[in-house]
Each structure stands twice: as structure tokens, then as C-alpha cells.
Coordinates of C-alpha atoms in Angstrom, one line a residue:
S110 CA 108.4 91.1 98.8
S111 CA 107.1 93.0 95.8
L112 CA 108.7 90.3 93.5
G113 CA 110.7 93.2 91.9
A114 CA 114.3 92.6 90.9
E115 CA 115.6 94.0 94.1
D116 CA 113.3 91.9 96.3
Q117 CA 114.2 88.8 94.3
V118 CA 117.9 89.5 95.1
L119 CA 117.0 89.8 98.8
T120 CA 115.0 86.5 98.7
D121 CA 118.0 84.7 97.2
M122 CA 120.2 86.1 99.9
I123 CA 117.8 85.3 102.7
C124 CA 117.2 81.7 101.6
K125 CA 121.0 81.2 101.5
I126 CA 121.5 82.5 105.0
N127 CA 118.4 81.8 107.0
K128 CA 115.2 80.2 105.6
N129 CA 113.4 80.9 108.9
V130 CA 113.0 84.5 107.9
N131 CA 109.4 85.0 106.9
I132 CA 108.7 86.3 103.4
F133 CA 105.3 87.7 102.4
T134 CA 103.8 89.5 99.5
L135 CA 100.6 91.5 98.8
D136 CA 98.1 90.3 96.2
T137 CA 96.1 93.4 95.3
G138 CA 93.8 91.4 92.9
R139 CA 95.1 93.4 89.9
L140 CA 98.7 92.1 89.4
F141 CA 100.1 91.0 86.1
P142 CA 99.9 87.2 85.3
E143 CA 103.7 87.3 85.1
T144 CA 103.8 88.3 88.7
Y145 CA 101.6 85.5 89.9
N146 CA 103.8 83.1 87.9
L147 CA 106.9 84.5 89.6
I148 CA 105.4 84.0 93.1
A149 CA 104.9 80.3 92.3
K150 CA 108.3 79.9 90.6
T151 CA 110.2 81.6 93.5
S152 CA 108.4 79.6 96.2
E153 CA 109.2 76.3 94.3
L154 CA 112.8 77.1 93.5
Y155 CA 113.7 78.1 97.1
D156 CA 111.4 75.5 98.7
K157 CA 110.1 78.5 100.7
K158 CA 106.5 79.4 101.5
I159 CA 105.6 83.0 100.5
K160 CA 102.7 84.2 102.6
V161 CA 100.2 86.1 100.5
Y162 CA 98.0 88.8 102.1
F163 CA 94.8 89.9 100.3
P164 CA 92.7 93.1 100.7
D165 CA 89.3 93.0 102.5
H166 CA 87.1 92.0 99.6
K167 CA 84.0 93.8 101.0
K168 CA 85.8 97.1 101.2
V169 CA 87.2 96.7 97.7
E170 CA 83.7 95.8 96.4
E171 CA 82.2 98.9 98.1
M172 CA 84.9 101.1 96.6
V173 CA 84.4 99.8 93.1
E174 CA 80.6 100.0 93.4
E175 CA 80.9 103.6 94.4
K176 CA 83.7 104.9 92.2
G177 CA 84.0 102.5 89.3
I178 CA 86.4 99.8 88.3
N179 CA 89.2 102.1 87.1
H180 CA 88.4 105.1 89.2
F181 CA 92.1 105.6 90.2
Y182 CA 92.8 107.3 86.9
K183 CA 90.5 110.2 87.8
S184 CA 92.3 111.7 90.8
V185 CA 95.2 111.3 93.1
E186 CA 92.8 110.9 96.0
N187 CA 91.0 108.0 94.2
R188 CA 94.3 106.3 93.5
E189 CA 95.6 106.7 97.0
R190 CA 92.3 105.2 98.4
C191 CA 92.7 102.2 96.1
C192 CA 96.3 101.7 97.2
Y193 CA 95.3 102.0 100.8
L194 CA 92.7 99.3 100.5
R195 CA 94.6 97.0 98.2
K196 CA 98.1 97.4 99.7
K197 CA 98.5 99.5 102.9
E198 CA 95.7 97.8 104.9
P199 CA 96.9 94.3 104.1
L200 CA 100.5 95.4 104.9
K201 CA 99.3 96.5 108.4
R202 CA 98.0 93.0 109.0
A203 CA 101.3 91.5 107.8
F204 CA 103.2 93.7 110.2
K205 CA 101.4 92.6 113.4
G206 CA 103.9 91.3 115.9
L207 CA 107.0 92.2 113.9
E208 CA 109.8 94.4 115.0
A209 CA 111.4 95.0 111.6
W210 CA 111.0 94.5 107.9
I211 CA 113.5 94.1 105.1
C212 CA 112.8 95.6 101.7
G213 CA 114.6 96.3 98.5
L214 CA 114.5 100.1 98.3
R215 CA 117.4 101.9 96.4
R216 CA 118.1 105.6 96.6
D217 CA 118.4 105.9 92.8
Q218 CA 115.0 104.4 92.1
S219 CA 113.2 107.8 92.4
I220 CA 113.3 111.2 94.0
T221 CA 110.9 110.0 96.7
R222 CA 113.5 107.4 97.9
F223 CA 116.7 109.5 97.9
D224 CA 116.6 110.2 101.7
N225 CA 116.1 106.6 102.8
Q226 CA 118.8 105.0 105.0
L227 CA 120.2 101.5 105.5
V228 CA 118.4 101.2 108.8
E229 CA 115.6 103.6 109.7
W230 CA 112.6 103.8 112.0
D231 CA 109.4 103.4 110.0
E232 CA 107.2 105.8 111.8
Q233 CA 104.2 105.0 109.7
H234 CA 104.2 101.4 110.7
G235 CA 105.9 101.5 114.1
L236 CA 108.9 99.2 113.3
F237 CA 112.4 99.3 111.9
K238 CA 112.9 99.2 108.1
I239 CA 116.1 97.6 106.8
N240 CA 117.2 98.5 103.3
P241 CA 120.2 96.3 102.5
L242 CA 120.4 97.5 98.8
I243 CA 119.9 101.2 99.5
D244 CA 123.3 102.1 97.9
W245 CA 123.2 99.5 95.1
T246 CA 122.9 100.6 91.5
E247 CA 120.5 99.0 89.0
D248 CA 123.5 97.4 87.3
Q249 CA 124.6 95.8 90.6
V250 CA 121.2 94.3 91.0
W251 CA 121.2 92.8 87.6
D252 CA 124.8 91.6 87.9
Y253 CA 123.7 89.6 91.0
I254 CA 120.6 88.2 89.3
R255 CA 122.7 87.0 86.3
K256 CA 125.5 85.7 88.4
Y257 CA 123.3 83.6 90.7
N258 CA 120.5 82.8 88.2
V259 CA 117.9 84.5 90.4
P260 CA 114.3 84.2 88.9
Y261 CA 112.8 87.6 87.9
N262 CA 109.7 88.9 86.3
E263 CA 109.6 88.4 82.6
L264 CA 108.2 92.0 82.2
H265 CA 111.6 93.3 83.1
D266 CA 112.7 92.2 79.6
Q267 CA 109.8 94.1 78.0
G268 CA 110.7 97.5 79.3
F269 CA 109.2 97.4 82.8
P270 CA 111.9 98.2 85.4
S271 CA 109.3 98.8 88.1
I272 CA 106.2 96.6 88.3
G273 CA 103.0 97.0 90.3
C274 CA 99.4 96.6 89.5
Q275 CA 98.6 95.9 85.9
P276 CA 96.4 99.0 85.3
C277 CA 98.9 101.3 87.0
T278 CA 102.1 100.2 85.3
R279 CA 103.4 100.7 81.8
A280 CA 106.7 100.2 80.1
V281 CA 109.1 103.1 80.3
L282 CA 110.6 105.0 77.3
P283 CA 114.4 105.3 76.7
G284 CA 115.8 107.9 79.1
E285 CA 112.9 107.9 81.5
D286 CA 113.2 107.4 85.2
V287 CA 112.9 103.7 86.3
R288 CA 109.6 104.5 88.1
A289 CA 108.2 106.6 85.3
G290 CA 105.9 103.7 84.3
R291 CA 104.2 103.7 87.7
W292 CA 101.1 105.9 87.9
W293 CA 102.4 107.6 84.8
W294 CA 99.5 110.1 84.8
E295 CA 100.6 111.6 88.1
Q296 CA 103.5 114.0 89.0
P297 CA 106.8 112.3 90.1
E298 CA 106.5 113.5 93.7
K299 CA 103.2 111.6 94.1
K300 CA 104.5 108.3 92.7
E301 CA 104.3 106.2 95.9
C302 CA 101.6 103.8 96.9
G303 CA 102.1 104.8 100.5
L304 CA 104.0 101.7 101.7
H305 CA 107.3 103.7 101.8
N306 CA 106.1 107.2 102.6
R307 CA 108.3 109.2 104.9
P308 CA 107.3 112.0 107.3
E309 CA 107.6 115.4 105.7
K310 CA 110.6 117.5 106.8
K311 CA 109.7 120.5 108.9

């Protein structure tokens, strides 16, 4: 779970259906305070342990020592390396022994997610990916949250429709894409951390 609005909807659904389903999240070390608060609030409300995976601190220390604390602003390569160490590598550990994962992707979130399917083979990680909300609209997500009083990140009320690491996320302007605030200094087609990358079409 990213603790985003969509993933909070899924957490609510899962806890109502089968609490034996494992829920985990990734702590990159650079999340917003509001995100940490939401992890604790969600776990307490649903009486459900949320497993937290962390990056390898030695590798992160080496990267920061070599590149600088905010090196990811300088190039796509630097940013992708940071995302790899802080997110992709911990995710690989989280996936060990799993046959499928459930996530809150929606097609209308960005151009990089338009081709995702309800159930698809995640070639990158070697397991199935299930996207129950793939055809949901943003309005449907928030209708569910309001109807069932699902806890959500306070930053959503401050113009942050998509929330990631604090240095790499800003509020969006009226009319902007919902993911415009993520890695806002990069081109739209590059705006993925790598967790949901799909093979290029040939």
C-alpha cells in the first residue's frame, strides 16, 4: 500500500472481506509526516498490522555520500537510482514467496497507466498484478472514502492528489494532471518510480 486514496479504499475492502491478506508499505526514509501518521492511524483503525519495508541503509548512505542529499533533481538517472534503492529494492524483498499483488492503479491517473489491465502478468517482478480499481474514476474513489469514512492522507485536502516522497511531491495547480506534482521537473512519460513499469511495446 502506498497509503494513497486508492490504496486506502483497497485496505478498507480487504479488511472487511479477509483480514488474513497481508498488507505492506515501503518507508523510503523521506515520506511526509502526514503519511507516517496515516500508517499508524490505518493500522489502529482496522486492527491490522501493516508490514513496513525499509531500504538498505548502507546503500542509501553510499548514494548520498557520492551524489549529495538531493541529487535526484539533477538528472533522471539520479532520480531513478534513488527510487531503485529506496523503493524497488525493498519491494523485491516484499515480493519473495508471493504469487500476486493487489494495487490501486487507475487508468486515468496518468498516460503511463492507460494500458494497465484488471489482472496482468507483472513481468518485472514475476507475479500477477491485480488492479481492482483500474476502471474507477477519481470521483468514485472519493465517493467510497466519504461513504465508508475511510481514513486518508491530510495532504489530499491541500492539493496533493498523488503523494510520494516529500522532496519529490508538490501540490498540483488547477487543471493539471493528478500526477503532475510527482517529479514535476521531469517529462510526463518519465513519471514513474519503477514499481509499475511495463515492458515497452515492440
